[in-house]
PDB file of C-alpha atoms in Angstrom:
ATOM      1  CA  MET M   1     -11.264  -7.140  -2.333  1.00 94.00           C
ATOM      2  CA  GLU M   2     -13.501  -8.852  -4.459  1.00 95.00           C
ATOM      3  CA  GLY M   3     -10.768  -8.611  -7.665  1.00 96.00           C
ATOM      4  CA  ASN M   4      -8.563 -10.807  -5.251  1.00 97.00           C
ATOM      5  CA  GLN M   5     -10.675 -13.168  -4.163  1.00 97.00           C
ATOM      6  CA  ARG M   6      -9.939 -13.672  -7.911  1.00 97.00           C
ATOM      7  CA  TRP M   7      -6.613 -13.501  -8.078  1.00 97.00           C
ATOM      8  CA  VAL M   8      -5.589 -15.677  -5.265  1.00 97.00           C
ATOM      9  CA  LYS M   9      -8.726 -18.219  -6.890  1.00 97.00           C
ATOM     10  CA  GLY M  10      -6.749 -18.214 -10.194  1.00 97.00           C
ATOM     11  CA  GLU M  11      -9.909 -16.393 -11.727  1.00 96.00           C
ATOM     12  CA  PRO M  12      -9.338 -12.753 -12.442  1.00 96.00           C
ATOM     13  CA  GLN M  13     -11.316 -11.145 -15.100  1.00 96.00           C
ATOM     14  CA  ALA M  14      -8.231  -8.352 -15.969  1.00 94.00           C
ATOM     15  CA  PRO M  15     -10.477  -5.188 -16.010  1.00 95.00           C
ATOM     16  CA  ASN M  16     -10.330  -1.984 -18.029  1.00 95.00           C
ATOM     17  CA  ARG M  17      -7.583  -3.903 -19.438  1.00 94.00           C
ATOM     18  CA  ASP M  18      -8.152  -2.699 -23.838  1.00 95.00           C
ATOM     19  CA  PRO M  19      -8.229   0.297 -25.881  1.00 96.00           C
ATOM     20  CA  ALA M  20     -11.571   0.990 -25.103  1.00 95.00           C
ATOM     21  CA  ARG M  21     -10.834   1.923 -21.893  1.00 96.00           C
ATOM     22  CA  ARG M  22      -7.536   3.587 -22.891  1.00 96.00           C
ATOM     23  CA  GLN M  23      -9.782   5.477 -24.122  1.00 96.00           C
ATOM     24  CA  SER M  24     -12.347   6.609 -22.103  1.00 95.00           C
ATOM     25  CA  VAL M  25      -9.354   7.290 -19.056  1.00 96.00           C
ATOM     26  CA  ALA M  26      -7.399   9.566 -22.149  1.00 96.00           C
ATOM     27  CA  GLN M  27      -8.944  12.772 -20.429  1.00 95.00           C
ATOM     28  CA  GLU M  28      -9.280  12.341 -16.867  1.00 95.00           C
ATOM     29  CA  GLN M  29      -8.903   9.822 -14.484  1.00 94.00           C
ATOM     30  CA  LYS M  30     -11.179   8.732 -10.856  1.00 95.00           C
ATOM     31  CA  PRO M  31      -9.005   5.809  -9.475  1.00 97.00           C
ATOM     32  CA  PHE M  32     -11.056   4.748  -7.225  1.00 97.00           C
ATOM     33  CA  ALA M  33      -7.993   4.136  -4.443  1.00 97.00           C
ATOM     34  CA  ALA M  34      -4.440   5.410  -3.885  1.00 98.00           C
ATOM     35  CA  VAL M  35      -1.786   2.215  -2.816  1.00 98.00           C
ATOM     36  CA  LEU M  36       0.993   2.785  -1.261  1.00 98.00           C
ATOM     37  CA  SER M  37       3.387  -0.808  -1.419  1.00 98.00           C
ATOM     38  CA  CYS M  38       6.270  -2.298  -2.057  1.00 97.00           C
ATOM     39  CA  ILE M  39       8.597  -2.183  -5.259  1.00 97.00           C
ATOM     40  CA  ASP M  40       8.203  -6.394  -4.594  1.00 97.00           C
ATOM     41  CA  SER M  41       8.108  -7.377  -8.480  1.00 97.00           C
ATOM     42  CA  ARG M  42       6.281 -10.029  -6.740  1.00 97.00           C
ATOM     43  CA  VAL M  43       4.047  -7.332  -5.286  1.00 97.00           C
ATOM     44  CA  PRO M  44       1.801  -5.570  -8.511  1.00 97.00           C
ATOM     45  CA  PRO M  45      -1.407  -3.910  -7.552  1.00 98.00           C
ATOM     46  CA  GLU M  46      -2.919  -3.896 -10.316  1.00 97.00           C
ATOM     47  CA  LEU M  47      -3.030  -8.042 -10.573  1.00 97.00           C
ATOM     48  CA  ILE M  48      -3.530  -8.462  -6.921  1.00 97.00           C
ATOM     49  CA  PHE M  49      -6.763  -6.589  -6.448  1.00 98.00           C
ATOM     50  CA  ASP M  50      -7.588  -7.471 -10.680  1.00 98.00           C
ATOM     51  CA  VAL M  51      -8.285  -4.184 -11.576  1.00 98.00           C
ATOM     52  CA  GLY M  52      -6.530  -2.054 -13.930  1.00 97.00           C
ATOM     53  CA  LEU M  53      -6.070   0.923 -16.382  1.00 97.00           C
ATOM     54  CA  GLY M  54      -7.721   4.253 -13.965  1.00 97.00           C
ATOM     55  CA  ASP M  55      -8.607   2.382 -11.667  1.00 97.00           C
ATOM     56  CA  LEU M  56      -5.823   2.817  -8.953  1.00 98.00           C
ATOM     57  CA  PHE M  57      -2.980   5.366  -8.053  1.00 98.00           C
ATOM     58  CA  VAL M  58       0.117   3.242  -6.999  1.00 98.00           C
ATOM     59  CA  THR M  59       2.517   4.628  -5.531  1.00 98.00           C
ATOM     60  CA  ARG M  60       5.584   1.737  -4.918  1.00 98.00           C
ATOM     61  CA  THR M  61       9.133   2.294  -2.035  1.00 98.00           C
ATOM     62  CA  GLY M  62      10.487  -0.345  -0.654  1.00 97.00           C
ATOM     63  CA  GLY M  63       9.182  -1.541   2.893  1.00 97.00           C
ATOM     64  CA  GLU M  64       6.242   0.969   2.101  1.00 97.00           C
ATOM     65  CA  ALA M  65       8.948   3.820   3.487  1.00 96.00           C
ATOM     66  CA  VAL M  66       7.189   7.131   3.533  1.00 94.00           C
ATOM     67  CA  GLY M  67       8.829  10.164   3.206  1.00 94.00           C
ATOM     68  CA  PRO M  68       7.893  14.081   1.751  1.00 95.00           C
ATOM     69  CA  VAL M  69       6.541  13.439  -1.671  1.00 96.00           C
ATOM     70  CA  VAL M  70       5.500  10.046  -1.228  1.00 97.00           C
ATOM     71  CA  THR M  71       3.123  11.575   0.837  1.00 97.00           C
ATOM     72  CA  ALA M  72       2.277  14.603  -1.149  1.00 97.00           C
ATOM     73  CA  SER M  73       1.712  11.360  -4.202  1.00 97.00           C
ATOM     74  CA  LEU M  74      -0.069   9.890  -1.464  1.00 97.00           C
ATOM     75  CA  GLU M  75      -2.422  12.993  -1.059  1.00 98.00           C
ATOM     76  CA  TYR M  76      -2.958  14.058  -4.706  1.00 97.00           C
ATOM     77  CA  GLY M  77      -5.829  11.080  -4.652  1.00 96.00           C
ATOM     78  CA  PRO M  78      -7.936  11.954  -1.948  1.00 98.00           C
ATOM     79  CA  LEU M  79      -6.921  16.170  -2.369  1.00 97.00           C
ATOM     80  CA  ALA M  80      -6.979  16.089  -5.788  1.00 96.00           C
ATOM     81  CA  ASN M  81      -9.033  14.154  -7.535  1.00 95.00           C
ATOM     82  CA  GLY M  82     -11.971  12.598  -4.491  1.00 96.00           C
ATOM     83  CA  THR M  83     -10.330   8.715  -4.115  1.00 97.00           C
ATOM     84  CA  PRO M  84     -12.093   7.293  -1.005  1.00 97.00           C
ATOM     85  CA  LEU M  85      -9.044   4.835  -0.404  1.00 98.00           C
ATOM     86  CA  ILE M  86      -5.643   4.645   0.778  1.00 98.00           C
ATOM     87  CA  VAL M  87      -4.418   0.954   1.085  1.00 98.00           C
ATOM     88  CA  VAL M  88      -0.677   0.616   2.216  1.00 98.00           C
ATOM     89  CA  LEU M  89       0.239  -2.665   1.798  1.00 98.00           C
ATOM     90  CA  GLY M  90       2.348  -4.461   2.820  1.00 98.00           C
ATOM     91  CA  HIS M  91       3.919  -8.696   2.149  1.00 98.00           C
ATOM     92  CA  GLN M  92       5.450 -11.257   3.214  1.00 98.00           C
ATOM     93  CA  ARG M  93       9.988 -11.718   2.730  1.00 97.00           C
ATOM     94  CA  CYS M  94       9.623  -7.587   2.586  1.00 98.00           C
ATOM     95  CA  GLY M  95      13.188  -7.977   0.402  1.00 97.00           C
ATOM     96  CA  ALA M  96      13.978  -4.050   1.261  1.00 97.00           C
ATOM     97  CA  VAL M  97      12.445  -4.873   5.823  1.00 98.00           C
ATOM     98  CA  LYS M  98      14.646  -7.712   5.534  1.00 97.00           C
ATOM     99  CA  ALA M  99      17.893  -5.686   4.915  1.00 97.00           C
ATOM    100  CA  ALA M 100      16.591  -3.462   6.810  1.00 97.00           C
ATOM    101  CA  TYR M 101      16.536  -5.241   9.750  1.00 97.00           C
ATOM    102  CA  ALA M 102      19.941  -7.056   9.032  1.00 96.00           C
ATOM    103  CA  SER M 103      21.172  -3.035   9.267  1.00 97.00           C
ATOM    104  CA  LEU M 104      19.416  -1.794  12.120  1.00 97.00           C
ATOM    105  CA  GLY M 105      21.160  -4.751  14.063  1.00 94.00           C
ATOM    106  CA  ASP M 106      24.177  -5.108  12.840  1.00 93.00           C
ATOM    107  CA  GLY M 107      25.113  -2.093  12.342  1.00 92.00           C
ATOM    108  CA  GLU M 108      26.319  -2.702   8.593  1.00 91.00           C
ATOM    109  CA  THR M 109      25.826   0.015   6.533  1.00 94.00           C
ATOM    110  CA  LEU M 110      24.150  -0.392   3.920  1.00 95.00           C
ATOM    111  CA  PRO M 111      25.106   0.304   0.612  1.00 96.00           C
ATOM    112  CA  GLY M 112      23.984   3.699  -1.724  1.00 97.00           C
ATOM    113  CA  HIS M 113      20.521   5.492  -1.202  1.00 96.00           C
ATOM    114  CA  LEU M 114      19.912   2.491   1.119  1.00 96.00           C
ATOM    115  CA  PRO M 115      20.169   4.117   4.076  1.00 96.00           C
ATOM    116  CA  GLU M 116      17.866   6.188   3.867  1.00 96.00           C
ATOM    117  CA  ILE M 117      14.936   3.187   3.481  1.00 97.00           C
ATOM    118  CA  VAL M 118      16.710   1.687   6.944  1.00 97.00           C
ATOM    119  CA  THR M 119      15.497   5.430   8.308  1.00 97.00           C
ATOM    120  CA  ALA M 120      12.506   5.131   6.885  1.00 97.00           C
ATOM    121  CA  LEU M 121      11.582   1.524   8.667  1.00 98.00           C
ATOM    122  CA  GLN M 122      13.767   2.387  12.080  1.00 98.00           C
ATOM    123  CA  PRO M 123      10.623   3.168  13.777  1.00 98.00           C
ATOM    124  CA  ALA M 124       8.688  -0.136  12.881  1.00 98.00           C
ATOM    125  CA  TYR M 125      12.707  -1.968  13.940  1.00 98.00           C
ATOM    126  CA  GLU M 126      12.462  -0.610  17.116  1.00 97.00           C
ATOM    127  CA  GLN M 127       8.228  -1.805  17.865  1.00 96.00           C
ATOM    128  CA  VAL M 128       9.338  -5.053  17.203  1.00 96.00           C
ATOM    129  CA  ALA M 129      12.613  -5.028  18.822  1.00 93.00           C
ATOM    130  CA  ALA M 130      11.435  -4.692  21.788  1.00 92.00           C
ATOM    131  CA  ALA M 131       8.387  -7.109  21.960  1.00 91.00           C
ATOM    132  CA  GLY M 132      10.542  -9.764  20.399  1.00 85.00           C
ATOM    133  CA  GLY M 133       8.989 -12.955  18.373  1.00 88.00           C
ATOM    134  CA  SER M 134       9.359 -15.374  16.442  1.00 92.00           C
ATOM    135  CA  ASP M 135       8.947 -13.920  12.419  1.00 95.00           C
ATOM    136  CA  PRO M 136      10.546 -10.573  13.476  1.00 97.00           C
ATOM    137  CA  ILE M 137      11.096  -9.751  10.017  1.00 97.00           C
ATOM    138  CA  ASP M 138       7.085 -10.520   9.379  1.00 97.00           C
ATOM    139  CA  ALA M 139       6.094  -8.786  12.482  1.00 98.00           C
ATOM    140  CA  MET M 140       7.990  -5.564  11.271  1.00 98.00           C
ATOM    141  CA  VAL M 141       5.954  -6.143   7.704  1.00 98.00           C
ATOM    142  CA  ARG M 142       3.338  -5.424   9.296  1.00 98.00           C
ATOM    143  CA  ALA M 143       4.373  -2.699  11.906  1.00 98.00           C
ATOM    144  CA  GLN M 144       5.653  -0.537   9.187  1.00 98.00           C
ATOM    145  CA  VAL M 145       2.651  -1.359   7.671  1.00 98.00           C
ATOM    146  CA  GLU M 146       0.135   0.205  10.968  1.00 98.00           C
ATOM    147  CA  LEU M 147       3.122   2.850  11.490  1.00 98.00           C
ATOM    148  CA  ALA M 148       2.335   4.362   7.661  1.00 98.00           C
ATOM    149  CA  ALA M 149      -0.829   3.514   7.715  1.00 98.00           C
ATOM    150  CA  ASP M 150      -1.410   5.995  11.077  1.00 97.00           C
ATOM    151  CA  ASP M 151       0.857   8.352   9.149  1.00 96.00           C
ATOM    152  CA  LEU M 152      -1.160   9.552   6.915  1.00 97.00           C
ATOM    153  CA  ARG M 153      -4.764   9.336   8.969  1.00 97.00           C
ATOM    154  CA  SER M 154      -3.158  11.991  11.845  1.00 96.00           C
ATOM    155  CA  ASN M 155      -1.354  13.688   8.283  1.00 97.00           C
ATOM    156  CA  PRO M 156      -3.416  17.942   8.589  1.00 97.00           C
ATOM    157  CA  GLU M 157      -4.969  17.466   4.944  1.00 97.00           C
ATOM    158  CA  LEU M 158      -6.613  13.644   4.975  1.00 98.00           C
ATOM    159  CA  ALA M 159      -7.620  14.177   8.908  1.00 97.00           C
ATOM    160  CA  PRO M 160      -9.957  15.459   8.404  1.00 97.00           C
ATOM    161  CA  LEU M 161     -11.417  13.568   5.610  1.00 97.00           C
ATOM    162  CA  VAL M 162     -10.758  10.648   7.306  1.00 97.00           C
ATOM    163  CA  GLU M 163     -13.239  12.283  10.910  1.00 96.00           C
ATOM    164  CA  LYS M 164     -15.836  12.736   7.609  1.00 96.00           C
ATOM    165  CA  GLN M 165     -15.466   9.615   6.639  1.00 94.00           C
ATOM    166  CA  GLN M 166     -14.594  10.252   3.475  1.00 96.00           C
ATOM    167  CA  LEU M 167     -11.519   8.553   2.772  1.00 97.00           C
ATOM    168  CA  ALA M 168     -10.393   5.228   4.397  1.00 97.00           C
ATOM    169  CA  ILE M 169      -6.816   4.582   5.117  1.00 98.00           C
ATOM    170  CA  VAL M 170      -6.449   1.116   5.179  1.00 98.00           C
ATOM    171  CA  SER M 171      -3.493  -1.175   6.242  1.00 98.00           C
ATOM    172  CA  ALA M 172      -3.270  -4.267   4.501  1.00 98.00           C
ATOM    173  CA  TYR M 173      -0.698  -6.905   3.982  1.00 98.00           C
ATOM    174  CA  TYR M 174      -0.195  -9.634   0.753  1.00 98.00           C
ATOM    175  CA  SER M 175       0.508 -13.013   1.055  1.00 98.00           C
ATOM    176  CA  VAL M 176       3.385 -14.209  -1.763  1.00 98.00           C
ATOM    177  CA  ASP M 177       2.084 -17.849  -1.162  1.00 98.00           C
ATOM    178  CA  THR M 178      -1.352 -17.776  -0.806  1.00 98.00           C
ATOM    179  CA  GLY M 179      -2.433 -14.644  -2.946  1.00 98.00           C
ATOM    180  CA  ALA M 180      -4.857 -12.789  -0.537  1.00 98.00           C
ATOM    181  CA  VAL M 181      -4.341  -9.809   0.958  1.00 98.00           C
ATOM    182  CA  GLU M 182      -5.275  -9.296   4.854  1.00 97.00           C
ATOM    183  CA  VAL M 183      -7.014  -6.024   5.703  1.00 97.00           C
ATOM    184  CA  LEU M 184      -5.364  -4.894   9.103  1.00 97.00           C
ATOM    185  CA  SER M 185      -7.018  -2.216  10.028  1.00 95.00           C
ATOM    186  CA  GLY M 186      -8.653   0.875   8.686  1.00 93.00           C
ATOM    187  CA  ALA M 187     -11.394  -0.427   7.632  1.00 84.00           C
ATOM    188  CA  PRO M 188     -15.162   1.600   6.509  1.00 73.00           C
ATOM    189  CA  SER M 189     -17.987   0.638   8.964  1.00 59.00           C
ATOM    190  CA  GLN M 190     -19.154   1.610   5.360  1.00 53.00           C
ATOM    191  CA  PRO M 191     -18.450   2.003   1.859  1.00 49.00           C
ATOM    192  CA  ALA M 192     -16.690   6.012   1.519  1.00 49.00           C
ATOM    193  CA  GLU M 193     -19.033   8.803  -0.190  1.00 50.00           C
ATOM    194  CA  ARG M 194     -17.366   9.717  -3.617  1.00 45.00           C
TER     195      ARG M 194
END
């Protein structure tokens, strides 16, 4: 979050982005966090958190859609590497969420494999459709990251680590307008031990 504050202020330090860092992580990595974020070109986690090589495991999918390979990718950090933090990061004006919302609302099938994203986002859509509200797309983004984070927290492999406070799973929201990241839920009460 300190890196995000530098990003918001326009004062990024761009740490760990030089040949010396490349050499230091060439044989082994120990990222301090795993991030599930959207494929959106405006939401590169390494930039918005002002970190560099070897700092994050990053998995990106349309609308933070989660499936078996994505879950396995997120499990890798904590289970194989001891990574103490997973952040599920949604963002303002998400095109994947907007397309899924429209598809589910009007029943129109999207081309190619895009219906896979629509299916993955359907629980968030149903939650938002039931609640109503003035900005259903933004509400659906927030619902999706909460649902994805909750799913990871109840994952049989990750839940014991969360219970022992060896892993925090945080849902968060990125404002494309301001660059700020807002933590929605799951923030650890104390830093997770590595």
